[in-house]
Coordinates of C-alpha atoms and ligand atoms in Angstrom, one line a residue:
M284 CA -19.9 -2.2 -15.3
Y285 CA -18.8 1.4 -14.7
I286 CA -16.6 1.7 -11.7
V287 CA -15.0 4.8 -10.3
Q288 CA -11.9 4.5 -8.1
I289 CA -11.2 7.4 -5.8
A290 CA -8.2 7.6 -3.5
S291 CA -5.3 9.8 -2.3
E292 CA -2.6 7.7 -4.0
I293 CA -1.9 5.8 -7.2
A294 CA 1.5 4.2 -8.3
P295 CA 3.9 5.2 -9.6
I296 CA 2.9 8.9 -9.8
A297 CA 1.6 9.6 -6.2
K298 CA 2.9 6.8 -4.0
V299 CA 3.5 6.6 -0.3
G300 CA 2.6 2.9 0.3
G301 CA 0.7 -0.1 -0.8
L302 CA -2.6 1.8 -1.4
A303 CA -0.9 3.4 -4.6
D304 CA 0.0 -0.1 -5.8
V305 CA -3.5 -1.3 -5.1
M306 CA -5.1 1.5 -7.0
M307 CA -3.0 0.8 -10.1
G308 CA -3.2 -3.0 -10.0
L309 CA -6.9 -3.3 -9.3
S310 CA -7.9 -0.7 -11.9
R311 CA -5.8 -2.2 -14.5
E312 CA -7.2 -5.7 -14.0
L313 CA -10.8 -4.4 -14.0
I314 CA -10.1 -2.7 -17.3
L315 CA -8.6 -6.0 -18.6
Q316 CA -11.8 -7.8 -17.7
G317 CA -13.7 -5.4 -19.8
H318 CA -15.1 -2.7 -17.3
K319 CA -15.0 1.0 -17.6
V320 CA -12.9 2.4 -14.8
D321 CA -12.3 6.0 -14.0
I322 CA -9.6 6.9 -11.4
I323 CA -9.7 10.2 -9.5
I324 CA -6.9 11.6 -7.4
P325 CA -5.9 15.1 -6.3
K326 CA -3.6 17.0 -8.6
Y327 CA -0.6 17.3 -6.2
D328 CA 2.3 19.5 -7.2
C329 CA 4.6 16.5 -6.3
L330 CA 3.1 14.1 -8.9
Q331 CA 5.8 12.2 -10.9
T332 CA 4.9 14.1 -14.0
K333 CA 7.4 12.4 -16.2
Y334 CA 4.8 9.6 -16.5
L335 CA 1.9 11.9 -17.4
Q336 CA 0.6 14.1 -20.3
F337 CA -2.1 16.4 -18.8
T338 CA -5.1 17.7 -20.8
P339 CA -7.5 20.1 -19.0
V340 CA -10.9 18.6 -19.3
Q341 CA -13.3 21.0 -17.7
T342 CA -13.9 23.1 -14.6
S343 CA -16.3 22.3 -11.8
Q344 CA -17.4 24.0 -8.6
S345 CA -17.5 22.4 -5.2
Y346 CA -18.8 23.5 -1.8
F347 CA -16.5 24.1 1.1
K348 CA -17.1 26.2 4.3
G349 CA -20.0 28.2 3.1
S350 CA -18.7 29.0 -0.4
L351 CA -18.4 27.5 -3.9
H352 CA -14.8 27.1 -5.2
E353 CA -13.6 26.5 -8.7
N354 CA -11.6 23.3 -9.6
T355 CA -9.8 22.4 -12.8
I356 CA -10.3 18.8 -13.9
W357 CA -7.4 17.3 -15.7
S358 CA -6.9 14.0 -17.4
S359 CA -3.9 12.0 -18.3
P360 CA -3.1 8.5 -19.6
L361 CA -0.9 6.4 -17.3
N362 CA 1.1 3.4 -18.2
G363 CA -0.6 3.1 -21.6
D364 CA -3.8 1.5 -20.3
L365 CA -5.2 3.7 -17.4
Q366 CA -6.8 7.0 -17.7
V367 CA -6.5 9.2 -14.5
T368 CA -8.6 12.2 -13.6
F369 CA -7.0 14.9 -11.4
I370 CA -8.8 17.5 -9.3
E371 CA -7.0 20.8 -8.9
P372 CA -8.7 23.1 -6.4
H373 CA -8.3 26.8 -6.8
H374 CA -9.0 27.2 -3.1
P375 CA -6.8 30.0 -1.5
L376 CA -5.3 27.4 0.8
R377 CA -3.8 25.5 -2.2
F378 CA -4.6 22.1 -0.6
F379 CA -2.5 20.0 -2.9
E380 CA 0.5 22.4 -3.6
R381 CA 2.4 21.4 -0.5
G382 CA 5.4 19.3 -1.9
Q383 CA 4.2 16.1 -0.3
I384 CA 0.9 14.0 -0.1
Y385 CA 0.3 13.8 3.7
G386 CA 1.5 15.3 6.9
F387 CA -0.1 18.8 7.2
P388 CA -2.2 20.2 10.2
D389 CA -5.2 20.6 7.8
D390 CA -5.1 17.1 6.2
I391 CA -8.7 16.7 7.3
D392 CA -9.7 19.8 5.4
R393 CA -7.7 18.8 2.3
F394 CA -9.2 15.4 1.9
L395 CA -12.7 16.5 2.9
Y396 CA -12.6 19.2 0.2
F397 CA -11.3 16.6 -2.3
S398 CA -14.1 14.1 -1.4
R399 CA -16.8 16.7 -2.0
A400 CA -15.2 17.9 -5.2
C401 CA -15.1 14.4 -6.6
L402 CA -18.8 13.9 -6.0
E403 CA -19.6 17.4 -7.5
Y404 CA -17.5 16.6 -10.6
L405 CA -19.1 13.1 -11.0
A406 CA -22.6 14.7 -10.6
G407 CA -22.0 16.8 -13.6
L408 CA -21.1 14.0 -15.9
K409 CA -23.6 12.4 -18.3
E410 CA -22.9 8.8 -17.2
T411 CA -23.6 7.5 -13.7
P412 CA -21.2 5.0 -12.0
D413 CA -22.5 1.6 -10.9
I414 CA -19.9 1.6 -8.2
I415 CA -17.8 4.2 -6.5
Q416 CA -14.9 2.5 -4.6
I417 CA -13.2 4.7 -2.0
H418 CA -10.1 3.9 0.0
D419 CA -9.2 4.7 3.6
W420 CA -10.3 7.7 5.7
E421 CA -9.2 10.3 3.1
T422 CA -12.1 9.4 0.8
A423 CA -14.5 8.0 3.4
A424 CA -16.6 11.2 3.4
I425 CA -17.9 10.2 0.0
A426 CA -19.9 7.5 1.7
L427 CA -21.4 10.1 4.0
L428 CA -22.2 12.6 1.4
M429 CA -24.0 10.1 -0.7
Q430 CA -26.6 10.1 2.1
D431 CA -27.5 13.7 1.4
T432 CA -30.6 14.3 -0.7
R433 CA -28.7 16.1 -3.6
F434 CA -26.4 13.2 -4.2
K435 CA -28.9 10.6 -3.5
E436 CA -31.1 12.0 -6.1
R437 CA -28.3 12.3 -8.6
F438 CA -26.9 8.8 -7.9
P439 CA -30.0 6.7 -6.9
K440 CA -28.5 3.4 -7.9
T441 CA -24.7 3.9 -7.4
K442 CA -23.2 1.8 -4.6
I443 CA -20.3 2.6 -2.5
V444 CA -17.6 0.1 -1.7
F445 CA -15.2 1.2 1.0
T446 CA -11.7 -0.5 1.2
I447 CA -9.8 -0.2 4.5
H448 CA -6.1 -0.5 3.9
N449 CA -5.1 0.3 7.5
L450 CA -7.5 0.7 10.4
E451 CA -5.1 2.6 12.4
Y452 CA -5.2 5.8 10.5
Q453 CA -8.8 7.0 11.1
G454 CA -9.3 10.7 10.1
R455 CA -10.3 12.0 13.5
C456 CA -12.3 15.2 13.0
S457 CA -15.1 17.3 14.5
A458 CA -18.7 17.9 13.7
F459 CA -17.6 21.4 12.3
N460 CA -15.4 19.6 9.7
L461 CA -18.5 17.8 8.4
D462 CA -20.4 21.1 8.3
D463 CA -17.6 22.4 6.1
I464 CA -18.6 20.0 3.4
G465 CA -22.3 20.4 3.9
F466 CA -23.0 16.9 5.4
Q467 CA -26.6 17.0 6.7
G468 CA -26.7 13.5 8.0
A469 CA -26.5 11.8 11.5
K470 CA -23.1 13.0 12.6
E471 CA -23.4 11.0 15.9
K472 CA -22.9 7.8 13.9
L473 CA -19.2 8.8 13.4
Q474 CA -18.7 9.3 17.1
H475 CA -15.4 7.7 18.1
P476 CA -16.2 5.4 21.1
R477 CA -13.2 6.6 23.3
S478 CA -13.2 10.3 22.7
A479 CA -15.2 13.3 21.8
D480 CA -13.9 13.2 18.1
L481 CA -15.8 12.1 15.1
N482 CA -14.1 9.5 12.9
L483 CA -14.2 9.4 9.1
M484 CA -13.1 5.7 9.0
K485 CA -16.1 4.9 11.2
G486 CA -18.3 7.0 8.9
G487 CA -17.1 4.9 5.9
I488 CA -17.8 1.7 7.8
V489 CA -21.3 2.8 8.8
F490 CA -22.4 4.5 5.5
A491 CA -20.8 2.4 2.7
D492 CA -22.8 -0.4 1.0
S493 CA -19.9 -2.8 1.4
V494 CA -16.7 -2.7 3.5
V495 CA -13.7 -4.7 2.5
T496 CA -10.3 -4.9 4.1
V497 CA -7.1 -6.2 2.4
S498 CA -6.7 -9.7 3.8
P499 CA -8.8 -12.4 5.3
T500 CA -6.6 -12.6 8.5
Y501 CA -6.6 -8.9 9.0
A502 CA -10.4 -8.9 8.6
K503 CA -10.5 -11.5 11.6
E504 CA -7.9 -9.6 13.7
V505 CA -9.8 -6.2 13.4
M506 CA -13.0 -7.9 14.6
T507 CA -11.6 -8.0 18.2
E508 CA -11.3 -5.4 20.9
E509 CA -7.6 -5.4 20.8
G510 CA -7.2 -5.4 17.0
S511 CA -9.8 -2.8 16.0
S512 CA -8.2 0.5 17.1
G513 CA -11.4 1.4 18.9
L514 CA -13.8 0.5 16.0
Y515 CA -14.8 -3.0 17.2
E516 CA -18.5 -2.0 17.8
A517 CA -18.8 -0.3 14.5
L518 CA -17.3 -3.4 12.7
L519 CA -19.4 -5.8 14.7
Q520 CA -22.5 -3.9 13.9
N521 CA -21.7 -3.9 10.2
K522 CA -20.4 -7.4 10.1
A523 CA -22.8 -8.5 7.4
K524 CA -21.4 -6.2 4.8
F525 CA -17.7 -6.6 5.9
C526 CA -15.0 -9.1 4.5
G527 CA -11.3 -9.5 3.7
I528 CA -10.0 -9.8 0.2
L529 CA -6.3 -10.4 -0.1
N530 CA -4.7 -7.6 -2.3
G531 CA -3.1 -8.7 -5.5
L532 CA 0.1 -7.5 -7.1
D533 CA 0.4 -5.9 -10.5
Y534 CA 2.4 -8.6 -12.3
K535 CA 3.0 -6.4 -15.3
Y536 CA 4.5 -3.6 -13.2
W537 CA 6.4 -5.8 -10.9
N538 CA 8.1 -8.1 -13.3
P539 CA 11.8 -8.9 -13.1
A540 CA 11.7 -9.9 -16.8
T541 CA 10.8 -6.4 -17.9
D542 CA 11.6 -4.1 -15.0
R543 CA 12.8 -0.9 -16.4
F544 CA 14.6 0.0 -13.2
C545 CA 16.8 -3.1 -13.1
A546 CA 19.9 -3.5 -15.3
F547 CA 19.6 -7.2 -15.9
A548 CA 16.2 -8.9 -16.8
Y549 CA 15.6 -12.3 -15.3
S550 CA 12.8 -14.8 -14.7
A551 CA 12.1 -18.2 -13.1
Q552 CA 13.2 -19.7 -16.5
D553 CA 16.5 -17.9 -16.6
I554 CA 17.4 -16.7 -13.1
K555 CA 21.1 -16.2 -13.5
P556 CA 21.0 -12.5 -14.3
K557 CA 19.5 -11.9 -10.7
W558 CA 23.1 -12.2 -9.4
Q559 CA 24.2 -9.6 -11.8
N560 CA 21.7 -7.2 -10.4
K561 CA 23.2 -7.9 -6.9
W562 CA 26.7 -6.9 -8.1
H563 CA 25.2 -3.8 -9.8
L564 CA 23.4 -2.7 -6.7
F565 CA 26.5 -3.3 -4.6
D566 CA 28.5 -1.1 -6.9
E567 CA 25.9 1.5 -6.8
L568 CA 25.8 1.6 -3.0
G569 CA 29.5 1.0 -2.5
M570 CA 29.2 -2.4 -0.8
K571 CA 31.5 -5.3 -1.2
R572 CA 30.7 -8.1 -3.6
S573 CA 30.6 -11.5 -1.8
D574 CA 29.5 -14.9 -2.9
E575 CA 29.8 -16.2 0.6
K576 CA 27.0 -14.0 2.2
P577 CA 23.3 -13.8 1.5
L578 CA 21.8 -10.4 1.1
I579 CA 18.9 -9.7 3.5
A580 CA 16.7 -6.7 2.6
S581 CA 13.8 -4.7 3.9
I582 CA 11.8 -1.9 2.4
C583 CA 9.2 0.0 4.5
R584 CA 7.9 3.1 6.0
L585 CA 9.8 3.3 9.3
V586 CA 6.8 3.3 11.7
P587 CA 6.2 1.2 14.8
Q588 CA 3.7 -0.9 12.9
K589 CA 6.5 -2.3 10.7
G590 CA 8.5 -3.6 13.7
V591 CA 11.3 -1.1 13.4
H592 CA 13.0 -2.3 16.6
L593 CA 13.2 -5.8 15.1
L594 CA 14.7 -4.4 11.8
K595 CA 17.6 -3.3 14.0
Y596 CA 18.0 -6.9 15.2
A597 CA 17.9 -8.1 11.7
L598 CA 20.8 -5.8 11.0
T599 CA 22.7 -7.2 14.0
H600 CA 22.0 -10.7 12.9
A601 CA 23.5 -9.9 9.5
E602 CA 26.6 -8.4 11.0
E603 CA 27.2 -11.2 13.5
N604 CA 26.3 -14.1 11.2
G605 CA 28.0 -13.3 7.9
A606 CA 25.1 -11.8 5.9
Q607 CA 24.8 -8.6 4.1
F608 CA 21.9 -6.2 4.8
I609 CA 20.1 -3.3 3.0
L610 CA 17.3 -1.3 4.6
L611 CA 15.4 1.2 2.4
G612 CA 12.9 3.3 4.3
T613 CA 11.7 6.6 5.4
A614 CA 10.8 7.9 8.9
H615 CA 8.7 10.8 9.9
D616 CA 8.7 10.5 13.7
P617 CA 11.5 12.8 15.1
E618 CA 12.8 10.1 17.5
L619 CA 12.9 7.5 14.7
I620 CA 14.5 9.9 12.3
K621 CA 17.3 10.6 14.8
E622 CA 17.7 6.8 15.5
F623 CA 17.9 5.8 11.8
N624 CA 20.0 8.8 10.8
A625 CA 22.6 7.7 13.3
L626 CA 22.5 4.1 11.9
E627 CA 22.8 5.4 8.4
E628 CA 25.9 7.3 9.5
Q629 CA 27.4 4.4 11.4
Y630 CA 27.2 2.1 8.4
R631 CA 27.8 4.7 5.7
F632 CA 31.1 2.9 4.6
H633 CA 30.5 -0.6 5.9
P634 CA 31.2 -3.4 3.3
D635 CA 28.1 -5.4 4.1
I636 CA 25.4 -3.1 5.4
R637 CA 23.6 0.0 4.1
I638 CA 20.8 2.0 5.6
V639 CA 19.3 4.1 2.9
L640 CA 16.7 6.7 4.2
K641 CA 14.9 7.7 1.0
N642 CA 11.7 7.0 -0.7
E643 CA 12.9 5.9 -4.1
E644 CA 10.8 3.7 -6.4
A645 CA 13.6 2.8 -8.8
L646 CA 16.0 1.8 -6.0
A647 CA 13.3 -0.3 -4.4
H648 CA 13.0 -2.4 -7.6
R649 CA 16.8 -2.9 -7.6
V650 CA 16.8 -4.0 -4.0
Y651 CA 14.0 -6.5 -4.6
A652 CA 16.0 -7.9 -7.6
A653 CA 19.3 -8.0 -5.7
S654 CA 18.2 -9.6 -2.5
D655 CA 18.2 -13.3 -1.5
M656 CA 15.9 -12.8 1.6
F657 CA 13.4 -10.2 2.5
V658 CA 12.4 -9.5 6.1
V659 CA 9.0 -8.1 7.2
P660 CA 8.8 -8.2 11.0
S661 CA 5.5 -6.2 11.2
I662 CA 3.7 -5.9 14.5
F663 CA 0.4 -5.8 12.4
E664 CA 0.2 -5.9 8.6
P665 CA -3.2 -5.4 6.9
C666 CA -1.9 -7.1 3.7
G667 CA 1.6 -6.1 3.0
L668 CA 2.9 -6.0 -0.6
T669 CA 6.6 -6.1 0.0
Q670 CA 6.6 -9.9 0.7
M671 CA 4.7 -10.5 -2.5
I672 CA 7.0 -8.4 -4.5
A673 CA 10.0 -10.2 -2.9
L674 CA 8.5 -13.5 -3.9
R675 CA 8.1 -12.4 -7.5
Y676 CA 11.7 -11.2 -7.6
G677 CA 13.1 -14.4 -6.2
S678 CA 13.8 -13.1 -2.7
V679 CA 12.6 -15.4 0.1
P680 CA 10.4 -13.7 2.6
I681 CA 10.9 -14.1 6.4
V682 CA 7.8 -12.5 8.0
R683 CA 5.9 -12.4 11.2
R684 CA 2.6 -14.3 11.3
T685 CA 0.1 -11.4 11.2
G686 CA -2.5 -10.1 8.8
G687 CA -1.7 -10.5 5.1
L688 CA 1.8 -11.8 5.9
A689 CA 0.1 -14.9 7.4
D690 CA -2.1 -15.3 4.3
T691 CA 0.8 -15.1 1.8
V692 CA 3.8 -16.8 3.3
V693 CA 3.9 -20.6 3.9
D694 CA 6.7 -21.7 6.1
V695 CA 9.2 -24.3 4.9
D696 CA 9.5 -26.1 8.2
T697 CA 6.4 -25.5 10.3
S698 CA 3.6 -25.5 7.9
K699 CA 1.8 -28.9 7.2
K700 CA 2.4 -28.4 3.5
S701 CA 5.0 -30.3 1.4
F702 CA 8.1 -28.5 0.7
K703 CA 6.9 -27.8 -2.9
E704 CA 4.0 -25.9 -1.5
T705 CA 6.1 -23.6 0.7
N706 CA 7.7 -20.2 -0.1
G707 CA 9.4 -18.7 3.0
F708 CA 9.8 -18.5 6.8
I709 CA 7.4 -17.3 9.5
F710 CA 7.8 -16.5 13.1
D711 CA 5.1 -15.8 15.7
A712 CA 6.0 -13.5 18.5
P713 CA 7.2 -10.0 17.6
N714 CA 10.4 -10.4 19.6
S715 CA 14.1 -10.6 18.5
E716 CA 14.6 -14.3 19.6
E717 CA 11.8 -15.6 17.3
M718 CA 12.8 -13.4 14.4
M719 CA 16.5 -14.3 14.7
A720 CA 15.6 -17.9 14.8
A721 CA 13.7 -17.6 11.6
L722 CA 16.5 -15.6 10.0
M723 CA 18.9 -18.4 11.2
R724 CA 16.7 -21.1 9.6
A725 CA 16.8 -19.2 6.3
H726 CA 20.5 -18.6 6.5
L727 CA 21.4 -22.1 7.1
M728 CA 19.3 -23.3 4.3
W729 CA 20.9 -20.8 2.0
K730 CA 24.4 -21.9 3.1
E731 CA 24.0 -25.6 3.5
K732 CA 21.2 -26.7 1.2
K733 CA 21.9 -24.8 -1.9
K734 CA 19.6 -26.9 -4.1
E735 CA 16.7 -26.7 -1.9
W736 CA 17.2 -23.0 -1.5
Q737 CA 17.2 -22.6 -5.3
E738 CA 14.0 -24.7 -5.5
L739 CA 12.4 -22.5 -2.8
V740 CA 13.3 -19.3 -4.7
L741 CA 11.7 -20.7 -7.9
Q742 CA 8.6 -21.8 -6.0
G743 CA 8.1 -18.3 -4.8
M744 CA 8.7 -16.8 -8.3
H745 CA 5.9 -19.2 -9.6
W746 CA 3.4 -18.2 -6.9
D747 CA 0.4 -16.4 -8.2
Y748 CA -0.5 -13.3 -6.3
S749 CA -1.7 -11.4 -9.3
W750 CA -4.8 -9.4 -9.4
G751 CA -7.0 -12.0 -11.3
K752 CA -8.4 -13.7 -8.2
P753 CA -9.0 -10.7 -6.0
T754 CA -10.6 -8.8 -8.8
E755 CA -13.1 -11.7 -9.3
M756 CA -13.9 -11.4 -5.6
Y757 CA -14.5 -7.7 -5.9
M758 CA -16.5 -8.3 -9.0
K759 CA -18.8 -10.6 -7.0
I760 CA -19.4 -7.7 -4.5
Y761 CA -20.0 -5.1 -7.2
T762 CA -22.4 -7.4 -9.1
K763 CA -24.4 -8.2 -5.9
L764 CA -24.7 -4.6 -5.0
A765 CA -25.7 -3.5 -8.5
N766 CA -28.5 -6.0 -8.7
Ligands
LIG955 P1 2.3 0.1 3.5 O1 1.2 0.4 2.6 O2 1.9 -0.1 4.9 O3 3.4 1.2 3.5 P2 2.9 -2.2 1.8 O4 3.7 -3.4 2.1 O5 1.4 -2.5 1.6 O6 3.1 -1.3 3.1 O7 3.4 -1.4 0.6 C1 4.5 -0.7 0.6 C2 4.8 -0.2 -0.8 O8 5.7 1.0 -0.7 C3 5.7 -1.2 -1.6 O9 5.5 -1.0 -3.0 C4 7.1 -0.8 -1.3 O10 8.1 -1.2 -2.3 C5 7.0 0.7 -1.2 N1 8.0 1.4 -0.3 C6 7.9 1.4 1.0 N2 9.0 2.2 1.4 C7 9.7 2.6 0.3 C8 10.8 3.4 0.1 N3 11.5 3.9 1.1 N4 11.2 3.6 -1.2 C9 10.6 3.1 -2.2 N5 9.4 2.3 -2.1 C10 9.0 2.1 -0.8

């Protein structure tokens, strides 16, 4: 099958969050299973070019605001097994030469332009994709444009799969924005129910042939008034083509036995070097080596969704109960930036605690490898990859029961499973008491039941959250659509 993946991110060259990991992992697994996969992303000026060797492939023109604009199409291998296509617009507004991926007042224009340019480029190729898979609001307009006569005629059999990684970011826009990309269809179908805005996320839900979100529990949560960020009606009306498929993790990229960012390789068969990674990281961050204290870590975007207030309680727990704590994250909201800058300053020289306000892939790998426990107190979490990475790196997850966290972590004490079938700790209510109680359960086990703890660590490392199974589920959808 010929599948085209189009998104605003791909790891490790253009990564803000889990979407980037999914683009890499799913594409790689599809190729392994024998499919032809093209990946298209914008040619940002902030790409991690050390992983790339660009070749210009062709130019193509695309429509935007009444004129045709020239784009250069580039190609590069990635990781040895992927081939990525990049679109570089020569529009005067230099949409992707801004130093970062998101966060500009004209983000709607930037990604609408990109969406139209992708279709124009694909329309000029000899081969026709069986499936175009689009991700989140940034590329949802492709589902809309496929309704227009020009693209309908060019792609009569191509089907669109729309994956929702987070329903909260919706791409609110106006009818004028859709005029800009020449969308002729029924704009009222994109009407946001609670405002005058149109909504690209809703457009993706309405117009795609299949809509997938990234875990079964999140799929249920968004099918409710409270959980749908206003899109309940749209989801309900499109229920028949909607489902949840748990994301996988790229086990080749996230592998402590071969991780190029970690000083000491280890595996479930030989876990000893994990502790050397811990000492190495402590030296790097100027923290005190201690055998007596577990290291609790968290890595996330510092946004309310991630339970940032609870992360501060996790820090307090560590300080008061003899644990060490590392938070790696970045904030964009001015209030949160202020708060976390103050915390970073407060703990700058603390022997046991570090707040690192950076987005740094290599450091993230070292934190996973060094930590004993990994806390994810999200208010909601569509899938969440950090708890899966933690499991793979022998760090025991302590998570709130929501979305994909509920689908991936099996509690040692409260699940009905035998100990051997468990992998972490879960709490229910998003409050400090419940989270601290879960942290305490983990801490006590680490301290007083060393043997069980070690077994739990190994159980997590043996867990299989690789892309094999999720890819089979996507394949079932593609095959059904293509027939
Ligand atoms: P989301 O997509 O909501 O941000 P996920 O858990 O799905 O959350 O994925 C987060 C991904 O981003 C993981 O690969 C995680 O390691 C990475 N990440 C998050 N924050 C940082 C950071 N500050 N530095 C490096 N990597 C980060």
